[in-house]
Amino acid sequence: MLNNQGRPTQPVEVAAPHVRKTFTGHRALAMEEALIFEVGRAEVTGVDVDDAGEFTPRLGKLERTTPIDLPGLSEPETMRHYVRLSQKNYAIDLGLYPLGSCTMKHNPRLNERMARLPGFGDIHPMQPVSTVQGALELIDTLASWLTEMTGASAVAMSPKAGAHGEACGMMAIKAALEARGEGAQRRVVLVPESAHGTNPATAALIGYDVRPIPAREDGTVSVEAVQAALGPEVAALMLTNPNTCGLFEPEVVAIAQAVHAAGAFFYCDGANFNAIVGKVRPMDLGVDAMHINLHKTFSTPHGGGGPGAGPVVLSDALAPFAPVPFIRKDGQKFTLVEHTQGTQSFGRMTAFHGQMGMFVRAMSYMLSHGGDGIRQASEDAVLNANYIRVCLSDVMSAPFGDKPCMHEALFDDRWLKNTGVTTLDFAKAMIDEGYHPMTMYFPLVVHGAMLIEPTESESKASIDLFIMALRDLAFSVQKGETERFSGAPYYAPRRRLDETRAARSPVLRWTKPKPIAAANQIAAE
Amino acid sequence: MRQENSFATKEITLRYLPLTPDDRADMLARIGAENINALFAAVPADKLLQAPPDLPRHKSEMEVERMLSRMASRNVSAGSVPFFVGAGAYKHHVPASVDHLIQRSEFLTSYTPYQPEISQGTLQMLFEFQTQVANLTGMEVANASMYDGSTGCGEAALMAHRITRRRKAVLSGGLHPHYADVVRSLSQMTGDSVVSMPADARASEDLLAQIDDSVSCVIVQSPDVFGNLRDLKPIADACHAKGALLIAVFTEVVSLGLVEPPGAMGADIVVGEGQSIGNGLIFGGPYVGLFATKQKYLRQMPGRIAGETVDAEGKRGWVLTLSTREQHIRREKATSNICTNSGLCALAFSIHMTLLGETGLRRLARLNHANAVKLADALTAAGVDVVNETFFNEFTVRVKGDAAALVERMAAQGVLGGVPASRLLPHAGVDDLLIIASTEVNTDEDRAALVAALKQ
């Protein structure tokens, strides 16, 4: 079964190459690992805690009466459990991780060390402002780098991730429209069909109706399409630039002008800012608000899905509506504005001051690169992507011809037509070759999309080997060696997993297995 | 053939950039581009910067370390002084093995587990995390984490609105004021209504009187921001009688080792801050939002969820599941716009919780409570007015004069003595209240220093 993007929805039965079974299930360094609930014991603990001694509790009648049901492991057992789990993960430090749109670049370890300085890692968000002047200085410095690189007049630092930043920017827009008396009138947000799912979801989250804008044949958005959708009911356009097809929007300046002429705001999704840092300042293009994914562009680690950080740069028109808290500099002293009274701020995004741990890492990255290195990093990312695009263009199909891309190269699945191999199969075969697959089936406007983002962190030798591996796979497709694909991956910790089964009868937590007698009885019923 | 680079200065060598000038020249030639700017041809020529941004040039590791260490040294770290600051984030001892393990490359430098065959480590960990959170809170299902407790609280209110098809939230006066601000900010955008109860340091508010047929949810925190424990049972019953949901909030997850969990008292959605376990203070983030609910509300829950399944050979494995709730599939019809979560902080939480186990967590919770009781007793003996009847590891005292000024005076003497309530609630008539947290890290000397400072 294929979905409308040509994506298979269930694994195909293909036998694994014959492998001798082992008694333990381990295969040398490839260890099987049970759940902590299966090996841990409630009475075991890996932390020595002092005895509290005698005292009179002050819990009222609310002392816990129920067991918690949490297994414990000693420290050696804990180390082994998580080290074994870690070895089932792919990682940037293991190999090329070409996930388009996700920007899996190297995570410098200096940044980790800096974030763990007690002066940053061990300070409390609510301790007196006089005792955290260095922390406020760091945030203020980071903010000034972000505004310099984007051409913005202000930046809201507190959003916790990209989508949270989107919400922050759109809330500032809504507040600005309310202040102008147009809040009730402007109910619609324009979102191109190629946008990240977070864009329409964000617009809907804060109460807007979403109006889609079609993409052109060449993967970009035309000023005519935007103009046709604009009207007095439109609050904003949310546009990703460089866009999700890896292309710089050539008409972005005219689009911004059209949006402003219609009295609306231009929100830019900055997920792909890493392609243009030091090359173009987004605010020069007419952007009013843009979030910056510090975990993409400025290399804070992705950590298996988070945490991120999503500061939002704002234009003059939106800056007064930025959320609290924000920093003010009073001579050499920093102060914090934590309440909206006496400001036009729309309110608050999160409990405290944002992702300080990520701010330190991003600052460390920026200082290391400098203005010159940041620009070089963008150029290298774009160079690597174009090199891959050109070196694969004779064996794979690119939806938009031989136009240069920005930091990611997009292919579609026309070249796989009638081969019996899908984009998913091709991606899974890459796993056997030691690569993380590229982003697949996104953007939605391209059928069977494969979006390859190498980043600037790869050497030429690494990229050349990657290209050769993909060419070898492509030749295999041409030769009809479908088994290499349909059963892949063969050599990963797991073969293809049944996602349909996971969703149809969800098992989302461990529960104690029923005793065998009871289980038999249930089976008999 | 050497191409001219895109800016006047010569190409730089930098420890993080593997391409050499020769590589770049070869690659440009293979592409057939005259220079790097040929690849930026879609950028309007007048917008393309001709020189690097006006920022300092690149620096060595040593130089960066020197600069940032200087900034860090201007801050007073929690571990260097008698420390009693809480109100939503807590200083605890995190075992050394936790930080070591979360820095394993395979955890630190991996992405969201969208390719499950090579992400089983993260997925199994998330499944274990979800189980730990569900068990701790006494709920049926939990997600794979939110950004933090406060954003989880905002999402919980929206979720309750979707379930009840009502649009009014009632916020307890004991809810952390910043959490309340997050809920109000979102509601202001969506046009949902919010009833905010006045600040309630003695836990004496009458929430039941607020609950009627128009209420979607009541949001109550326990221990509340002033440290009081709240009996959620009567509130849950009153909510359910009117078709409303009870959202239970906590900011100190260690309390669940000693206090009746919200699930056992009838909560429908439980959200909380998990920072205390496995995660440092870090000036407010990144933290980890815990989010749990009843099975019947599963499909309205925001955020990623890991679920069990089998692979093509029948072996047990895990995948991200129920993604039809999420933005990358459902777009504007998704339950939330959330994408990134707090994966690595959830890992830290889960490792620390595994190390503790039931025995360790109960002991830790008991020690926290004991330390707070000892401190409260010492303060009472010194003539300081402790407001709370009940508390876990945090309570409120009434001081003479302005608590904010007092906190500054104590800081000048090298004691970080708590959070003045007025910093959270300006203009609420709470200027003489000081919120004090005491955890396992506090020693007898720390307590003596605080008592002495408060007696003055």
Tab-separated table of C-alpha atoms in Angstrom, chain B residues 277-436:
chain	number	residue	atom	x	y	z
B	277	ILE	CA	15.408	15.334	38.277
B	278	GLY	CA	18.523	15.102	36.119
B	279	ASN	CA	18.627	18.726	35.012
B	280	GLY	CA	20.477	21.758	36.318
B	281	LEU	CA	19.140	25.255	36.978
B	282	ILE	CA	20.714	26.801	33.826
B	283	PHE	CA	19.052	30.174	34.430
B	284	GLY	CA	15.665	28.826	33.402
B	285	GLY	CA	16.216	26.443	30.525
B	286	PRO	CA	16.335	24.054	28.862
B	287	TYR	CA	14.002	22.182	31.195
B	288	VAL	CA	11.600	19.330	30.565
B	289	GLY	CA	7.815	19.529	30.604
B	290	LEU	CA	6.010	16.427	31.831
B	291	PHE	CA	2.558	15.823	30.367
B	292	ALA	CA	0.210	12.965	31.273
B	293	THR	CA	-3.481	12.257	30.879
B	294	LYS	CA	-6.168	9.610	30.782
B	295	GLN	CA	-6.226	7.043	28.000
B	296	LYS	CA	-9.559	8.371	26.741
B	297	TYR	CA	-8.027	11.775	25.998
B	298	LEU	CA	-4.972	10.332	24.255
B	299	ARG	CA	-5.840	11.576	20.790
B	300	GLN	CA	-6.170	15.150	22.030
B	301	MET	CA	-2.751	15.100	23.699
B	302	PRO	CA	-0.071	17.343	22.138
B	303	GLY	CA	3.524	16.318	21.506
B	304	ARG	CA	5.447	13.302	20.337
B	305	ILE	CA	4.719	9.819	21.630
B	306	ALA	CA	6.821	6.660	21.346
B	307	GLY	CA	4.951	3.371	20.987
B	308	GLU	CA	5.819	-0.294	20.939
B	309	THR	CA	5.645	-2.418	17.802
B	310	VAL	CA	7.577	-5.188	16.020
B	311	ASP	CA	9.972	-5.194	13.081
B	312	ALA	CA	9.829	-7.292	9.930
B	313	GLU	CA	11.436	-10.198	11.828
B	314	GLY	CA	8.968	-9.941	14.696
B	315	LYS	CA	11.440	-8.391	17.128
B	316	ARG	CA	10.132	-5.850	19.613
B	317	GLY	CA	10.968	-2.264	18.770
B	318	TRP	CA	9.667	1.275	19.114
B	319	VAL	CA	8.481	4.021	16.764
B	320	LEU	CA	7.036	7.493	17.046
B	321	THR	CA	3.318	6.951	16.772
B	322	LEU	CA	-0.115	8.591	16.606
B	323	SER	CA	1.493	11.269	14.472
B	324	THR	CA	-1.862	12.017	12.875
B	325	ARG	CA	-2.273	14.372	15.859
B	326	GLU	CA	0.842	16.290	14.872
B	327	GLN	CA	1.633	19.309	12.750
B	328	HIS	CA	3.792	17.583	10.145
B	329	ILE	CA	0.823	15.428	9.137
B	330	ARG	CA	-2.265	17.407	10.148
B	331	ARG	CA	-0.923	20.934	9.600
B	332	GLU	CA	-3.581	23.480	10.697
B	333	LYS	CA	-5.757	20.702	12.176
B	334	ALA	CA	-3.012	19.418	14.492
B	335	THR	CA	-3.482	19.266	18.280
B	336	SER	CA	-0.512	21.632	18.674
B	337	ASN	CA	2.225	23.311	16.666
B	338	ILE	CA	4.913	21.666	18.800
B	339	CYS	CA	7.685	19.871	16.921
B	340	THR	CA	10.976	19.949	18.848
B	341	ASN	CA	10.596	18.640	22.396
B	342	SER	CA	13.074	18.341	25.275
B	343	GLY	CA	14.529	14.974	24.305
B	344	LEU	CA	17.925	15.286	25.946
B	345	CYS	CA	16.463	16.756	29.145
B	346	ALA	CA	13.952	13.894	29.168
B	347	LEU	CA	16.899	11.520	28.874
B	348	ALA	CA	18.610	13.193	31.832
B	349	PHE	CA	15.366	12.905	33.790
B	350	SER	CA	14.951	9.255	32.892
B	351	ILE	CA	18.546	8.299	33.761
B	352	HIS	CA	18.395	10.074	37.116
B	353	MET	CA	15.014	8.473	37.858
B	354	THR	CA	16.417	5.050	36.932
B	355	LEU	CA	19.336	5.617	39.291
B	356	LEU	CA	16.968	6.651	42.075
B	357	GLY	CA	14.317	4.022	41.576
B	358	GLU	CA	11.356	3.889	43.912
B	359	THR	CA	13.570	3.530	46.988
B	360	GLY	CA	15.886	6.392	46.090
B	361	LEU	CA	13.107	8.759	45.080
B	362	ARG	CA	11.182	8.156	48.303
B	363	ARG	CA	14.343	8.747	50.354
B	364	LEU	CA	15.193	11.861	48.392
B	365	ALA	CA	11.679	13.248	48.792
B	366	ARG	CA	11.728	12.506	52.510
B	367	LEU	CA	15.087	14.226	52.933
B	368	ASN	CA	13.828	17.285	51.066
B	369	HIS	CA	10.766	17.465	53.259
B	370	ALA	CA	12.820	16.914	56.423
B	371	ASN	CA	15.226	19.727	55.489
B	372	ALA	CA	12.357	22.103	54.824
B	373	VAL	CA	10.640	21.170	58.101
B	374	LYS	CA	13.893	21.721	60.012
B	375	LEU	CA	14.292	25.118	58.415
B	376	ALA	CA	10.696	26.119	59.066
B	377	ASP	CA	11.025	25.042	62.691
B	378	ALA	CA	14.261	26.995	63.095
B	379	LEU	CA	12.688	30.082	61.576
B	380	THR	CA	9.592	29.798	63.738
B	381	ALA	CA	11.833	29.453	66.785
B	382	ALA	CA	13.644	32.614	65.688
B	383	GLY	CA	10.358	34.475	65.561
B	384	VAL	CA	9.831	34.439	61.802
B	385	ASP	CA	6.209	34.013	60.687
B	386	VAL	CA	5.843	30.875	58.538
B	387	VAL	CA	2.613	31.234	56.561
B	388	ASN	CA	2.047	27.620	55.483
B	389	GLU	CA	0.209	24.906	57.344
B	390	THR	CA	1.392	22.293	54.852
B	391	PHE	CA	4.350	22.185	52.481
B	392	PHE	CA	6.824	19.828	50.829
B	393	ASN	CA	10.245	21.471	50.347
B	394	GLU	CA	9.162	25.078	49.929
B	395	PHE	CA	7.170	27.491	52.079
B	396	THR	CA	6.412	31.168	52.489
B	397	VAL	CA	7.345	33.487	55.339
B	398	ARG	CA	6.027	36.919	56.194
B	399	VAL	CA	8.873	39.355	56.820
B	400	LYS	CA	8.979	42.816	58.286
B	401	GLY	CA	9.128	45.317	55.474
B	402	ASP	CA	9.874	44.673	51.837
B	403	ALA	CA	10.943	41.117	50.985
B	404	ALA	CA	12.616	42.174	47.733
B	405	ALA	CA	14.902	44.594	49.559
B	406	LEU	CA	15.615	41.930	52.153
B	407	VAL	CA	16.623	39.450	49.437
B	408	GLU	CA	19.067	41.986	48.013
B	409	ARG	CA	20.549	42.605	51.472
B	410	MET	CA	20.957	38.873	52.034
B	411	ALA	CA	22.572	38.483	48.597
B	412	ALA	CA	25.079	41.157	49.535
B	413	GLN	CA	25.930	39.025	52.577
B	414	GLY	CA	26.380	35.930	50.392
B	415	VAL	CA	23.054	34.203	51.075
B	416	LEU	CA	20.556	33.586	48.269
B	417	GLY	CA	17.583	33.438	50.547
B	418	GLY	CA	14.509	32.906	48.356
B	419	VAL	CA	12.177	34.626	45.924
B	420	PRO	CA	10.211	37.703	47.008
B	421	ALA	CA	6.571	37.061	46.076
B	422	SER	CA	6.379	40.599	44.692
B	423	ARG	CA	8.841	39.661	41.941
B	424	LEU	CA	6.257	37.161	40.675
B	425	LEU	CA	3.198	39.204	41.627
B	426	PRO	CA	3.840	42.953	41.571
B	427	HIS	CA	0.977	45.115	42.841
B	428	ALA	CA	-0.713	42.128	44.513
B	429	GLY	CA	-0.169	43.187	48.095
B	430	VAL	CA	2.390	40.464	48.744
B	431	ASP	CA	5.439	42.662	49.238
B	432	ASP	CA	6.175	41.173	52.652
B	433	LEU	CA	6.120	37.529	51.515
B	434	LEU	CA	9.267	35.549	50.847
B	435	ILE	CA	9.182	32.100	49.206
B	436	ILE	CA	11.903	29.802	50.520
